[in-house]
Amino acid sequence: MKKLLFVIIGVVALWACDKEHAPFNYRGLAMSMPVSQFVDSMMARGFAVDSAASDSGRTVVMANSAEHYRVLAAFQGEELQVVQETYNLSTNDSTRQLWQQLRDGLEQELGAWPDCPILSDDHKVANFDAGDGLISVLLENTYTPSLTVRYTKKAEK
């Protein structure tokens, strides 16, 4: 009887551990880390702060010549609120293709279907609920191609 009780407790403990989810993160960096630590981590990844585009009190813009996107981090105090990637692509076809790749990658990573309130050829939105935050993949092809991925922390209750 004791063995059966231990087996049941073990199964319940394993089930409880499986239900825990990883904290909301941006490419492996926790959104709960202080802004200074986030910036240091991005700099270690080869990004440099674009001081001309940054607002010292609310946003930090970073770029890496090896990447096709810029990163904007918006914060309040020392707390990250939003991280946004803005892709630099030259054609509408390239943005459509990358939007689909990003959407499919997030679908696989999160194991969830996105909410797509807008899904036309030149304007697409895919919103993923990632537990502690939302991830939005936005495509706007008008006069110039525009593709952004936005990581937004949910307000704590």
Protein backbone atom coordinates (compact mmCIF):
# COMPACT_ATOMS: atom_id res chain seq x y z
CA MET A 1 0.00 0.00 0.00
CA LYS A 2 2.85 2.40 0.83
CA LYS A 3 4.46 1.69 -2.55
CA LEU A 4 1.23 2.53 -4.34
CA LEU A 5 0.96 5.77 -2.37
CA PHE A 6 4.55 6.74 -3.32
CA VAL A 7 3.87 5.97 -6.98
CA ILE A 8 0.75 8.16 -6.95
CA ILE A 9 2.62 11.01 -5.23
CA GLY A 10 5.45 10.68 -7.76
CA VAL A 11 3.04 10.81 -10.71
CA VAL A 12 1.27 13.87 -9.27
CA ALA A 13 4.61 15.62 -8.65
CA LEU A 14 5.75 14.86 -12.21
CA TRP A 15 2.44 16.13 -13.60
CA ALA A 16 2.77 19.35 -11.57
CA CYS A 17 6.30 19.94 -12.88
CA ASP A 18 5.15 19.44 -16.47
CA LYS A 19 2.47 22.12 -16.06
CA GLU A 20 5.00 24.81 -15.10
CA HIS A 21 5.86 27.05 -17.99
CA ALA A 22 9.00 28.97 -18.77
CA PRO A 23 8.86 32.69 -18.02
CA PHE A 24 8.07 35.01 -20.92
CA ASN A 25 11.27 35.73 -22.79
CA TYR A 26 12.73 37.42 -25.82
CA ARG A 27 15.05 35.03 -27.67
CA GLY A 28 16.09 33.37 -24.43
CA LEU A 29 16.37 36.59 -22.39
CA ALA A 30 13.77 36.83 -19.61
CA MET A 31 11.50 39.86 -19.95
CA SER A 32 11.66 40.17 -16.15
CA MET A 33 15.36 41.15 -16.16
CA PRO A 34 16.37 44.79 -15.59
CA VAL A 35 16.91 46.91 -18.71
CA SER A 36 20.62 47.37 -18.01
CA GLN A 37 21.11 43.60 -17.86
CA PHE A 38 19.04 43.14 -21.04
CA VAL A 39 21.15 45.72 -22.90
CA ASP A 40 24.38 44.08 -21.65
CA SER A 41 23.12 40.69 -22.84
CA MET A 42 22.22 42.09 -26.26
CA MET A 43 25.64 43.75 -26.52
CA ALA A 44 27.25 40.38 -25.74
CA ARG A 45 25.29 39.04 -28.75
CA GLY A 46 26.89 41.65 -31.02
CA PHE A 47 24.28 44.42 -30.88
CA ALA A 48 25.28 48.04 -30.34
CA VAL A 49 23.13 50.80 -28.88
CA ASP A 50 22.04 53.40 -31.44
CA SER A 51 22.15 56.45 -29.17
CA ALA A 52 20.74 58.76 -31.86
CA ALA A 53 17.54 56.70 -32.09
CA SER A 54 17.24 55.95 -28.36
CA ASP A 55 15.32 57.96 -25.78
CA SER A 56 17.40 57.66 -22.62
CA GLY A 57 14.34 57.65 -20.39
CA ARG A 58 12.03 55.22 -22.20
CA THR A 59 13.58 53.32 -25.11
CA VAL A 60 16.82 51.76 -26.26
CA VAL A 61 17.39 50.96 -29.94
CA MET A 62 20.04 48.37 -30.84
CA ALA A 63 21.40 47.14 -34.14
CA ASN A 64 23.78 44.45 -35.34
CA SER A 65 25.25 44.59 -38.85
CA ALA A 66 25.02 40.79 -39.10
CA GLU A 67 21.23 40.82 -38.54
CA HIS A 68 18.46 42.11 -40.80
CA TYR A 69 16.55 43.74 -37.96
CA ARG A 70 16.83 46.42 -35.28
CA VAL A 71 15.66 45.89 -31.72
CA LEU A 72 13.74 48.52 -29.76
CA ALA A 73 13.31 47.93 -26.03
CA ALA A 74 10.74 50.08 -24.25
CA PHE A 75 10.86 50.25 -20.49
CA GLN A 76 9.41 51.94 -17.47
CA GLY A 77 11.92 52.56 -14.72
CA GLU A 78 14.21 49.52 -14.96
CA GLU A 79 11.41 47.16 -16.07
CA LEU A 80 11.11 45.99 -19.68
CA GLN A 81 7.63 46.46 -21.14
CA VAL A 82 8.00 45.81 -24.89
CA VAL A 83 10.73 44.48 -27.15
CA GLN A 84 10.20 44.99 -30.88
CA GLU A 85 12.18 43.72 -33.84
CA THR A 86 11.87 45.78 -37.02
CA TYR A 87 13.10 43.99 -40.13
CA ASN A 88 14.88 45.77 -42.99
CA LEU A 89 13.73 44.09 -46.19
CA SER A 90 13.51 45.50 -49.68
CA THR A 91 10.55 43.75 -51.33
CA ASN A 92 6.98 42.89 -50.43
CA ASP A 93 7.59 39.25 -51.40
CA SER A 94 10.51 38.95 -48.98
CA THR A 95 8.42 40.35 -46.12
CA ARG A 96 5.53 37.97 -46.90
CA GLN A 97 7.89 34.99 -46.92
CA LEU A 98 9.63 36.02 -43.69
CA TRP A 99 6.27 36.73 -41.99
CA GLN A 100 5.20 33.15 -42.77
CA GLN A 101 8.52 31.71 -41.52
CA LEU A 102 8.35 33.69 -38.27
CA ARG A 103 4.71 32.76 -37.73
CA ASP A 104 5.39 29.05 -38.34
CA GLY A 105 8.46 29.14 -36.08
CA LEU A 106 6.53 30.70 -33.19
CA GLU A 107 3.68 28.24 -33.73
CA GLN A 108 6.16 25.35 -33.35
CA GLU A 109 8.02 26.93 -30.42
CA LEU A 110 4.91 27.83 -28.43
CA GLY A 111 2.82 24.86 -29.50
CA ALA A 112 -0.14 27.16 -30.13
CA TRP A 113 -2.16 28.51 -33.02
CA PRO A 114 -2.09 32.28 -33.44
CA ASP A 115 -5.07 34.59 -33.49
CA CYS A 116 -4.97 36.21 -36.95
CA PRO A 117 -7.44 39.13 -36.95
CA ILE A 118 -6.06 40.45 -40.27
CA LEU A 119 -4.89 38.10 -43.01
CA SER A 120 -4.75 39.74 -46.43
CA ASP A 121 -1.88 39.69 -48.94
CA ASP A 122 -0.37 43.00 -47.87
CA HIS A 123 -1.46 43.27 -44.24
CA LYS A 124 -1.19 40.33 -41.85
CA VAL A 125 -1.27 40.08 -38.08
CA ALA A 126 -0.58 36.95 -36.00
CA ASN A 127 -0.97 37.24 -32.22
CA PHE A 128 0.36 34.52 -29.92
CA ASP A 129 -0.53 34.27 -26.23
CA ALA A 130 2.67 33.18 -24.50
CA GLY A 131 1.30 33.01 -20.96
CA ASP A 132 3.00 36.00 -19.31
CA GLY A 133 3.04 38.01 -22.53
CA LEU A 134 1.90 38.45 -26.11
CA ILE A 135 3.92 38.04 -29.29
CA SER A 136 2.64 39.79 -32.41
CA VAL A 137 4.00 39.32 -35.93
CA LEU A 138 2.88 42.30 -38.06
CA LEU A 139 3.21 42.69 -41.82
CA GLU A 140 2.29 45.97 -43.52
CA ASN A 141 3.19 46.19 -47.19
CA THR A 142 2.07 49.55 -48.49
CA TYR A 143 4.58 51.90 -50.11
CA THR A 144 7.52 50.32 -48.31
CA PRO A 145 7.66 46.82 -46.83
CA SER A 146 7.33 46.71 -43.05
CA LEU A 147 7.68 43.64 -40.84
CA THR A 148 7.82 43.77 -37.05
CA VAL A 149 7.71 41.25 -34.23
CA ARG A 150 6.57 42.66 -30.89
CA TYR A 151 7.01 40.98 -27.49
CA THR A 152 4.72 42.63 -24.92
CA LYS A 153 4.60 41.74 -21.23
CA LYS A 154 1.14 41.30 -19.78
CA ALA A 155 0.30 43.59 -16.89
CA GLU A 156 0.70 41.84 -13.56
CA LYS A 157 -2.46 41.46 -11.55
